[in-house]
mmCIF file of C-alpha atoms in Angstrom:
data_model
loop_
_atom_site.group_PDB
_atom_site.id
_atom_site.type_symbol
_atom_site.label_atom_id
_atom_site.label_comp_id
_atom_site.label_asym_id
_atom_site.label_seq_id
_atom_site.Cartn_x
_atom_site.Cartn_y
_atom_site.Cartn_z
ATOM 1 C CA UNK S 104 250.340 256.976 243.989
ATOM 2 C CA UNK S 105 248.197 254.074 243.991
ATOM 3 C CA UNK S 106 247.013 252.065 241.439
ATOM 4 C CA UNK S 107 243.477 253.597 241.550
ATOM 5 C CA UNK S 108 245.176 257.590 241.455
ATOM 6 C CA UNK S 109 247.357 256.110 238.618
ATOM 7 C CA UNK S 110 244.040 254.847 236.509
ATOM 8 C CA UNK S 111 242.344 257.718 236.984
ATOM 9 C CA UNK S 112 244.971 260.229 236.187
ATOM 10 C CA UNK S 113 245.466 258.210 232.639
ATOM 11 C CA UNK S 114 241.752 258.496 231.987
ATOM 12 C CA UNK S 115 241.639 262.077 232.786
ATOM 13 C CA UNK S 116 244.962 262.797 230.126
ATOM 14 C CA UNK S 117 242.845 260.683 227.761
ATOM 15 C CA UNK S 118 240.488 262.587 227.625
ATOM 16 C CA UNK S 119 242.270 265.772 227.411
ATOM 17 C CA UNK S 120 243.937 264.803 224.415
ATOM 18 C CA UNK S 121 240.838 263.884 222.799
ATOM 19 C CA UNK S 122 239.340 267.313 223.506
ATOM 20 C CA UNK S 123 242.193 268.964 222.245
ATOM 21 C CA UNK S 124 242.042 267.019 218.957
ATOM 22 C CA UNK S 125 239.457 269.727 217.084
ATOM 23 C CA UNK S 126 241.537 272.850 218.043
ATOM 24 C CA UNK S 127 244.880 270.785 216.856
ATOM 25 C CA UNK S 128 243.042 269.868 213.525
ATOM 26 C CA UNK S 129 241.767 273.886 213.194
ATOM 27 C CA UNK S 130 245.234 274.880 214.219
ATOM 28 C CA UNK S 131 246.715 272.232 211.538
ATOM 29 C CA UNK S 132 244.524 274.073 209.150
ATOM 30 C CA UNK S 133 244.554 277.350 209.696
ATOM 31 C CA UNK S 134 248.598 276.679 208.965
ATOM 32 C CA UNK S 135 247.805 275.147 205.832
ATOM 33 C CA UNK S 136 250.202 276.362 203.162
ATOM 34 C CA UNK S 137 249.170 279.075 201.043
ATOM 35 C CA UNK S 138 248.886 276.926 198.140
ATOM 36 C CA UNK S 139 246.690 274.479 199.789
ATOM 37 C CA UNK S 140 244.206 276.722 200.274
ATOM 38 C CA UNK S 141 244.257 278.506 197.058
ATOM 39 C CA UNK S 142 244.050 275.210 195.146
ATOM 40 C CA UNK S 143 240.989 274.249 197.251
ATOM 41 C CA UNK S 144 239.739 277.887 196.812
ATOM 42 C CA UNK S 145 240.006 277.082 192.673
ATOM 43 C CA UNK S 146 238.233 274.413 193.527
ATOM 44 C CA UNK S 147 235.583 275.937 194.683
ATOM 45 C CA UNK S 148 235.380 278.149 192.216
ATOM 46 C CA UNK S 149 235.920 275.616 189.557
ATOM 47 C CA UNK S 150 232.325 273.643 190.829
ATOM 48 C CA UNK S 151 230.629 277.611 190.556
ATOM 49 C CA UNK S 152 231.660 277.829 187.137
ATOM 50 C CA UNK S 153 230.701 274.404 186.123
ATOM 51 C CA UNK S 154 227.384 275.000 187.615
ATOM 52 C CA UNK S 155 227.039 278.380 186.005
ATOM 53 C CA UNK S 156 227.803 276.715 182.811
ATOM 54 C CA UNK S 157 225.674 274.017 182.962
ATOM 55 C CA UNK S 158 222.962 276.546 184.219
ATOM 56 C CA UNK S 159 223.638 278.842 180.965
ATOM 57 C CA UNK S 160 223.774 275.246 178.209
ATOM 58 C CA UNK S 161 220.066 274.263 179.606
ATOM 59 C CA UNK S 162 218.821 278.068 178.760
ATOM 60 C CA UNK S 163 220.698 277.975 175.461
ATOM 61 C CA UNK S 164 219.287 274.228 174.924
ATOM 62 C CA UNK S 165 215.935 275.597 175.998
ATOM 63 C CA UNK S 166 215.977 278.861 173.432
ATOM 64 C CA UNK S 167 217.033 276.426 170.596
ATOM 65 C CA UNK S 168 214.094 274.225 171.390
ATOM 66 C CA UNK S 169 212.068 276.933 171.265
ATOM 67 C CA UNK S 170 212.895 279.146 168.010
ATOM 68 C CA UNK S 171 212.993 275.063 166.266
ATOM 69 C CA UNK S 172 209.673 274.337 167.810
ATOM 70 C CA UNK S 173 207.647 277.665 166.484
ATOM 71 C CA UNK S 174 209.417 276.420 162.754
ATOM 72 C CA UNK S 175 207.478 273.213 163.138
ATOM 73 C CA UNK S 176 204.021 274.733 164.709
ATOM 74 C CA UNK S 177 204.222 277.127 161.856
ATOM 75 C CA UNK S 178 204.435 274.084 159.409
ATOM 76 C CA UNK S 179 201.509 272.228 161.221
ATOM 77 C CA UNK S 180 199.713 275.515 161.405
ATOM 78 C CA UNK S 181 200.305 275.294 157.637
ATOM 79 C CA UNK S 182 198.809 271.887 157.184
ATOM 80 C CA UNK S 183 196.145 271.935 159.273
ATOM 81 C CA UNK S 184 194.596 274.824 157.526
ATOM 82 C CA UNK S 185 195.333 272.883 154.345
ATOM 83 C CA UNK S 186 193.548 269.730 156.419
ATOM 84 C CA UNK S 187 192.145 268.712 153.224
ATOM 85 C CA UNK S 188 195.606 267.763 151.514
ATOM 86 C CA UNK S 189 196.698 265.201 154.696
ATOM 87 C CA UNK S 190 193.147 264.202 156.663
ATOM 88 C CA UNK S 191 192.161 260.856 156.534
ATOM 89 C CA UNK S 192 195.760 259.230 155.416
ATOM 90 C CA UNK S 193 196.787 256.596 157.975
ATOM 91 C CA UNK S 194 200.093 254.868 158.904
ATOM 92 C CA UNK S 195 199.648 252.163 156.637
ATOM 93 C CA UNK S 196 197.674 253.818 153.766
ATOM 94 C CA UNK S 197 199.969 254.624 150.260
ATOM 95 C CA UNK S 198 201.518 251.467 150.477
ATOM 96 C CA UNK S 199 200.559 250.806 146.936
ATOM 97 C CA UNK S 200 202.713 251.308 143.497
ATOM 98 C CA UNK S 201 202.914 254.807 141.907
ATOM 99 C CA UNK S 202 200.010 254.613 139.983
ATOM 100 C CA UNK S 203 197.775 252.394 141.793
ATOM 101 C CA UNK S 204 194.780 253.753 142.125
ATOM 102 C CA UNK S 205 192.693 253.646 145.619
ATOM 103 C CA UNK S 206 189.483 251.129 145.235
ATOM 104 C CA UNK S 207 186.287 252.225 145.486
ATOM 105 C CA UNK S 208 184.114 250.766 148.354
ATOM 106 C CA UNK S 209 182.122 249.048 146.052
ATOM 107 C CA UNK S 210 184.479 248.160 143.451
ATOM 108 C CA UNK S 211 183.002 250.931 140.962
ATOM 109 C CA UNK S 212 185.100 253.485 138.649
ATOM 110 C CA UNK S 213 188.973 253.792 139.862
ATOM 111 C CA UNK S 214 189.511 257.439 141.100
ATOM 112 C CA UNK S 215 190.098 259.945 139.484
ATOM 113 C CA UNK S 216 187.770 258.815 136.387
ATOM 114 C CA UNK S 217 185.164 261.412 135.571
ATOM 115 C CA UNK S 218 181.991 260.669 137.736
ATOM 116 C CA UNK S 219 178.610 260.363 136.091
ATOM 117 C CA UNK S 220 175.755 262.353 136.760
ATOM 118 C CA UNK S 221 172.125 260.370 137.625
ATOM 119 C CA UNK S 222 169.193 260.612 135.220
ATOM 120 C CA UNK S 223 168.481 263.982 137.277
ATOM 121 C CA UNK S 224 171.571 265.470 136.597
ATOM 122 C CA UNK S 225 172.953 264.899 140.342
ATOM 123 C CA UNK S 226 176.383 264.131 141.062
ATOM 124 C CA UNK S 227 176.617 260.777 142.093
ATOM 125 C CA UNK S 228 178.899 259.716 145.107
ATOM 126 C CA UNK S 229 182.197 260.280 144.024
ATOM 127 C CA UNK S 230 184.343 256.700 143.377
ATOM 128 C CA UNK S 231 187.107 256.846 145.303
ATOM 129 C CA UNK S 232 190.031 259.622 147.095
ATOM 130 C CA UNK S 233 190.389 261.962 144.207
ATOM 131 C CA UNK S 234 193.982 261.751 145.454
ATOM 132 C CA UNK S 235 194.654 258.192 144.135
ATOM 133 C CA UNK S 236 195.971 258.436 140.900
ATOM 134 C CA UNK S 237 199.038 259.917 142.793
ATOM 135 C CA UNK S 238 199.677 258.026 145.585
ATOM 136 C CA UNK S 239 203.027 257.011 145.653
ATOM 137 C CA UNK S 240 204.889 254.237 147.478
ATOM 138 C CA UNK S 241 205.043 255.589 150.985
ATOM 139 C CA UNK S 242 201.713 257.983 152.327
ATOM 140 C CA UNK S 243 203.243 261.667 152.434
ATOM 141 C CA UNK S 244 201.705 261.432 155.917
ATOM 142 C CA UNK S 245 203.512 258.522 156.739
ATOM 143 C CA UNK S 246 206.930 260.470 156.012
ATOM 144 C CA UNK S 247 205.617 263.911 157.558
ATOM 145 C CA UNK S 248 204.692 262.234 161.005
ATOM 146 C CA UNK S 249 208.330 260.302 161.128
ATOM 147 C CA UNK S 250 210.054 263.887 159.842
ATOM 148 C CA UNK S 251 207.672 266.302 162.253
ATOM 149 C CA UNK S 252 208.779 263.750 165.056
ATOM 150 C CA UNK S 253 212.602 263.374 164.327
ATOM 151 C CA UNK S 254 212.765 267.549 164.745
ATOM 152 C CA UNK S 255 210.650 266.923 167.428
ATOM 153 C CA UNK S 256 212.874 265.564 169.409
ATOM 154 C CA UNK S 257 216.495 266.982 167.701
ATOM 155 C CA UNK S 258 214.630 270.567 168.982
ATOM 156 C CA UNK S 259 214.290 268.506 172.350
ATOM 157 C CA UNK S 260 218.060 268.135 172.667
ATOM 158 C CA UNK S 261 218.792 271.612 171.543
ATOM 159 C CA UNK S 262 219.986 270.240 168.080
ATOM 160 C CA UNK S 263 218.818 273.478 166.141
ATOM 161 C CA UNK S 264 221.049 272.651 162.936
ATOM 162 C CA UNK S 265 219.650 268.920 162.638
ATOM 163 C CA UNK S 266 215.952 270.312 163.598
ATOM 164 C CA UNK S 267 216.589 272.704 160.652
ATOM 165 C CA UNK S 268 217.426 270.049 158.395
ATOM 166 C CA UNK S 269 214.750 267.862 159.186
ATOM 167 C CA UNK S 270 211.873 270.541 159.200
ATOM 168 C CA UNK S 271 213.297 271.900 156.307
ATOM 169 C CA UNK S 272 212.731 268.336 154.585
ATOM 170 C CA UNK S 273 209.506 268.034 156.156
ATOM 171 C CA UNK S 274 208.440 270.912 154.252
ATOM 172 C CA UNK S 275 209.915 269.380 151.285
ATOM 173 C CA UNK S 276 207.887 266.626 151.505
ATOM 174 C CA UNK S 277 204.843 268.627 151.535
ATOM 175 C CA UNK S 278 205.358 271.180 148.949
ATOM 176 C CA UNK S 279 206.459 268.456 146.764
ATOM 177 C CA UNK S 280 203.163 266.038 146.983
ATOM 178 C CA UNK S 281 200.831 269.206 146.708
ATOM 179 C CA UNK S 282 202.681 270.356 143.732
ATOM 180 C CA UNK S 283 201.831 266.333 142.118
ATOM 181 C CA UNK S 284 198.010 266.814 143.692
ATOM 182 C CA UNK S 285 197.839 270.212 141.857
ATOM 183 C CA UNK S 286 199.180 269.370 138.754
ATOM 184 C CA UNK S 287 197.208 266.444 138.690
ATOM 185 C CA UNK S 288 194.123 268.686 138.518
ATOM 186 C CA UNK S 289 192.846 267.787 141.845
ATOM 187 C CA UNK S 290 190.541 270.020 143.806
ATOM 188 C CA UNK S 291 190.249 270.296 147.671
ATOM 189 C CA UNK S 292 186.491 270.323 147.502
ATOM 190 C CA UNK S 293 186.607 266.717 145.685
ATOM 191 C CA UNK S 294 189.119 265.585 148.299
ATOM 192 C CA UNK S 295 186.418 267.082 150.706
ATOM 193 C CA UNK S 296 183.476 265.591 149.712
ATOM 194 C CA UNK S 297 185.044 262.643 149.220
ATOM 195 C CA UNK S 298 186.062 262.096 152.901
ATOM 196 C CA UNK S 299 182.565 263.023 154.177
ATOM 197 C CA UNK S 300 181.111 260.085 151.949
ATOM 198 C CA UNK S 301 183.387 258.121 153.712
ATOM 199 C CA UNK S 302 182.492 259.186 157.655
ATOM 200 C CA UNK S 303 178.574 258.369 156.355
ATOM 201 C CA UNK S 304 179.974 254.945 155.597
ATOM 202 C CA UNK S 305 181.726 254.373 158.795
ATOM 203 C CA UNK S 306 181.368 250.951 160.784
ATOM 204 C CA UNK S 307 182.028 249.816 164.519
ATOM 205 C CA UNK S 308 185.644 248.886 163.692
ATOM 206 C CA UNK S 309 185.826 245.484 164.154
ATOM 207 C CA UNK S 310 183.321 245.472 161.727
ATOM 208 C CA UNK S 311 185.004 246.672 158.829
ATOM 209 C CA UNK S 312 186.581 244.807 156.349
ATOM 210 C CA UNK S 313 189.895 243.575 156.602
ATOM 211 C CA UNK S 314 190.355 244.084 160.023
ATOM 212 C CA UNK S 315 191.255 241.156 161.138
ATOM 213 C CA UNK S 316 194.532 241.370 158.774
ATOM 214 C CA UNK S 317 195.574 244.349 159.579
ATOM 215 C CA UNK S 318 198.382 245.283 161.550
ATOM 216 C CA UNK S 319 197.025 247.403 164.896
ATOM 217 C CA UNK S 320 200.108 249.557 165.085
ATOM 218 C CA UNK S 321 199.249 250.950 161.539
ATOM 219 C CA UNK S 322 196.237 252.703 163.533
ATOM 220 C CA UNK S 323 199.024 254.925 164.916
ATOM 221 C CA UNK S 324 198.731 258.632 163.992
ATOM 222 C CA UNK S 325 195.450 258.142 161.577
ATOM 223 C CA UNK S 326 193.166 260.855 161.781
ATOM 224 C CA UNK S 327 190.241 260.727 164.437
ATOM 225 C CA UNK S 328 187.133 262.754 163.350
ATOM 226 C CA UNK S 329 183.165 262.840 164.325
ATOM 227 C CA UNK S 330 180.312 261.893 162.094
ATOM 228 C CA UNK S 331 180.084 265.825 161.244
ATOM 229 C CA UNK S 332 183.499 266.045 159.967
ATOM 230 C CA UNK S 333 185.033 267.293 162.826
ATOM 231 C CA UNK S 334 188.864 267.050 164.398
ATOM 232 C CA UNK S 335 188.936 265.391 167.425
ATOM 233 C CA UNK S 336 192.854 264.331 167.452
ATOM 234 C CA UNK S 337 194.723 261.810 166.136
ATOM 235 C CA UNK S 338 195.648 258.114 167.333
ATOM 236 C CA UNK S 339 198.254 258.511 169.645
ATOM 237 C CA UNK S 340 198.970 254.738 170.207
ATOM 238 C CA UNK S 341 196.960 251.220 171.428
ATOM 239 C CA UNK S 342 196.998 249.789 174.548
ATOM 240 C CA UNK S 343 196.816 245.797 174.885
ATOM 241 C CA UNK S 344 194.848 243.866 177.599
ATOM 242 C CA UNK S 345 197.476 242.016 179.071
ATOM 243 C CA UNK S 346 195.056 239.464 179.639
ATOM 244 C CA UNK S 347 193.432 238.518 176.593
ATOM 245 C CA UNK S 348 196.018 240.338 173.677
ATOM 246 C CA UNK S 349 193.540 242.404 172.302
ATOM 247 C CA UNK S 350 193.001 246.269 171.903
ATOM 248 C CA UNK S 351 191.516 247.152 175.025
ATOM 249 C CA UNK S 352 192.053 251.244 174.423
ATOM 250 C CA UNK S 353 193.273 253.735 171.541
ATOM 251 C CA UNK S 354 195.111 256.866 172.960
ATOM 252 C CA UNK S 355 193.810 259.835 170.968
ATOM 253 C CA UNK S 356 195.990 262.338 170.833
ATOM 254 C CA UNK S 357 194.060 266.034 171.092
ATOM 255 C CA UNK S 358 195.111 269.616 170.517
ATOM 256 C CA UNK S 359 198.577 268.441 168.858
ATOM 257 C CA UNK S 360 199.795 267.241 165.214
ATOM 258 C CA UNK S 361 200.071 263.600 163.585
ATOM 259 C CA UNK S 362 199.601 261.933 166.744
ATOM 260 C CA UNK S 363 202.176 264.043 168.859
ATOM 261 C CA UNK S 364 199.702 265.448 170.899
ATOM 262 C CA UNK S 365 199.068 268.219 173.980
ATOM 263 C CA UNK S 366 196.379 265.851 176.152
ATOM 264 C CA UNK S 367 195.510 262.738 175.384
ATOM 265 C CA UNK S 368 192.333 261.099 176.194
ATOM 266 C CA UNK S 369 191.857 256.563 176.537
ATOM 267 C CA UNK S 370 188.745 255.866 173.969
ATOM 268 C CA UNK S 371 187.494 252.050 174.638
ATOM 269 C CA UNK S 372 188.112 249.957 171.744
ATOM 270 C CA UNK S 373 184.708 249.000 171.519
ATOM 271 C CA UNK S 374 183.600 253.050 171.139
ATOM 272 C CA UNK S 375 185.447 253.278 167.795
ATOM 273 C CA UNK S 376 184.105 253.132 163.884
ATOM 274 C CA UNK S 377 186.219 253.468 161.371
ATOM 275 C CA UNK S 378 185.870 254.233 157.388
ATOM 276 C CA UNK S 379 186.712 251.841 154.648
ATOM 277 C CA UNK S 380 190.003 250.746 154.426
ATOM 278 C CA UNK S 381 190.671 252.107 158.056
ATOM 279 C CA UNK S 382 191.642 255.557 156.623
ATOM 280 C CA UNK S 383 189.847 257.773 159.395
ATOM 281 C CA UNK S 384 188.721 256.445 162.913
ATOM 282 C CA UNK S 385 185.418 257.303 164.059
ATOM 283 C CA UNK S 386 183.781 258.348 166.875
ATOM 284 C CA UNK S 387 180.540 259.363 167.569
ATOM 285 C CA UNK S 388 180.427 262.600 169.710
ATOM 286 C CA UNK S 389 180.889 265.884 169.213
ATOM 287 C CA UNK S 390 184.294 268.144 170.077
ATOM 288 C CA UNK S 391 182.608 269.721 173.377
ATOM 289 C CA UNK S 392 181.760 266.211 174.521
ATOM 290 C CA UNK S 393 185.476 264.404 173.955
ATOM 291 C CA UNK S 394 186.747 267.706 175.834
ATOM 292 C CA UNK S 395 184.973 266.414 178.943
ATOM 293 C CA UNK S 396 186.653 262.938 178.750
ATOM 294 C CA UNK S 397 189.825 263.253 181.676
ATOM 295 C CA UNK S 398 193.008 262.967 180.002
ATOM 296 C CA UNK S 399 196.176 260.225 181.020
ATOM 297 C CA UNK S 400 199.490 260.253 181.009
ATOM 298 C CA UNK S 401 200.327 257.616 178.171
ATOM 299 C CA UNK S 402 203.230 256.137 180.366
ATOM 300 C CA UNK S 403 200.992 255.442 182.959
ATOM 301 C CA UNK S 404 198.350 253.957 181.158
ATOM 302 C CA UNK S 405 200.331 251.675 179.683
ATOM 303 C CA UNK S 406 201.593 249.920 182.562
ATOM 304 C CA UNK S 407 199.707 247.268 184.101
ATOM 305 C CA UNK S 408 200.991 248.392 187.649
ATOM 306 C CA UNK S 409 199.797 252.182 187.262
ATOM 307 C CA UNK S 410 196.974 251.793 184.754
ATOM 308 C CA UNK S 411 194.298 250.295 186.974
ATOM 309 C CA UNK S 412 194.619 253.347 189.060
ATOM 310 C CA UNK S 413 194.267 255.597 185.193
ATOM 311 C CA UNK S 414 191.149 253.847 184.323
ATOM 312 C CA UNK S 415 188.991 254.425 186.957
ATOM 313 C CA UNK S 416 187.879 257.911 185.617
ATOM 314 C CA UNK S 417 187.953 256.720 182.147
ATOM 315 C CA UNK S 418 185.485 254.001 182.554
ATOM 316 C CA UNK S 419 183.482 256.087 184.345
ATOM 317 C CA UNK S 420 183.170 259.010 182.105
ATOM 318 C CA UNK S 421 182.256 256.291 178.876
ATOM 319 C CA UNK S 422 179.824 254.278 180.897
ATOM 320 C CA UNK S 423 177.949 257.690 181.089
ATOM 321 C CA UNK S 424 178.083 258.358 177.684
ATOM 322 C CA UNK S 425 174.993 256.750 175.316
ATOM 323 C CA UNK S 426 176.106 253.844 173.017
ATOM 324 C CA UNK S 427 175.442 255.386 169.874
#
């Protein structure tokens, strides 16, 4: 044979072998030992029933969140139609000792003191929030928002006996301050009228006093309402210009509670009044018209690489709307 026959012969076994390699492996397992293949068949089955399990957790985690959540809408449901007990409290308001009443916006009577009729017999403007005289040293608003979120998110994580515990302390919180307000002889009409003399005296917020000590994040979850006494949300958070440090937009939470909110709509700083003392932020349009403003995701909006992209729409939906 010579050495060309003896080459090409080795090349051609080569590559026999090699194409017989597959059927060798199938034959190799196809003989596989009985309990090789019913371990890996367990194994398979194992991976089913760990998906199947984690399949049935995330429904379980899904009906907890669910029977947890209708506890708490039932509780805002509650509160909202009891608006006048909780409107106008922001993040920072009740910081003062038991006792301390809330000053009048002109210094006058302290709440709570009986108010004096004019020479006509009118009722004059009333002093200051009939609820003053028992305002204690953290807002019951304050401590609702932080409970309503906490079971918030427990009913999140399918945590129903922690979201319980918390919403059942939420409602604590409530029943007990209303109880105080009630005994205390305080009527929801005064609390009422009170908080409609204070939209008439609302400012462009940088305008009112005080501002410029106050801390921004306290803005977080106060009460937004129109001129007409209207609910248009709640302040969801701020959002800084990156550029400058200041408030460059307030997220207003709408359609939710406390600043936990279904859509949420960017308001310009510049768009916003506020009461005295920063209780209740203004704005000047009615419920129809904020419905038209396009919502954001807050995430979004808040990063400088995504926002510019966000405010597009938003800028151009305010710079249509009159500068009232």
């Amino acid at each position: 044979m010579t050495r060309y026959a003896t080459k090409t012969a080795g090349v051609l076994l080569a590559a026999t072998a090699l194409s017989l390699l597959p059927h060798a492996a199938f034959a190799q397992q196809g003989n596989a030992p009985a309990g090789q293949e019913q371990q890996m068949r367990q194994q398979g089955q194992d991976q089913k029933a760990g998906q199947n399990a984690g399949q049935a957790g995330r429904q379980a985690n899904a009906q907890v969140a669910g029977q947890c959540q209708e506890r708490l809408e039932q509780s805002a449901e509650r509160m909202r139609e009891d608006q006048f007990w909780l409107t106008g409290w922001g993040a920072g308001y009740g910081t003062r000792p038991v006792g301390t009443p809330t000053a009048a916006p002109d210094g006058a009577a302290r709440p709570g003191a009986e108010t004096p009729a004019s020479p006509t017999g009118v009722r004059q403007p009333m002093a200051g929030d009939p609820r003053g005289t028992v305002e204690g040293a953290y807002s019951p608003r304050e401590q609702i928002r932080t409970l309503y979120f906490a079971a918030h998110i427990l009913s999140q994580r399918g945590e129903q006996e922690g979201c319980d515990y918390v919403a059942g302390q939420l409602d604590a919180v409530y029943d007990d301050y209303t109880s105080q307000l009630t005994s205390a002889g305080v009527e929801p009409s005064e609390v009422t009228d009170w908080r409609r003399e204070q939209l008439a005296l609302a400012q462009p917020i940088d305008e009112v006093e005080g501002m410029r000590s106050y801390r921004i994040d306290n803005l977080t979850g106060t009460d937004v309402r129109n001129i007409d006494d209207e609910t248009l949300g709640s302040v969801h958070d701020v959002v800084l210009d990156p550029a400058t440090g200041s408030v460059s937009y307030v997220l207003v939470a709408r359609g939710g509670f406390l600043g936990l909110g279904e859509e949420y709509v960017a308001v310009p700083w510049e768009r916003l009044h506020a009461t005295p003392g920063l209780e209740t932020i203004v704005l000047t349009l009615s419920q129809e018209e904020l419905e038209q403003a396009p919502t954001v995701d807050p995430a979004e909006f808040r990063n400088p690489g995504t926002r510019e992209k966000s405010r597009g729409p938003v800028d151009e939906f305010w710079s249509g709307m009159d500068t009232r």
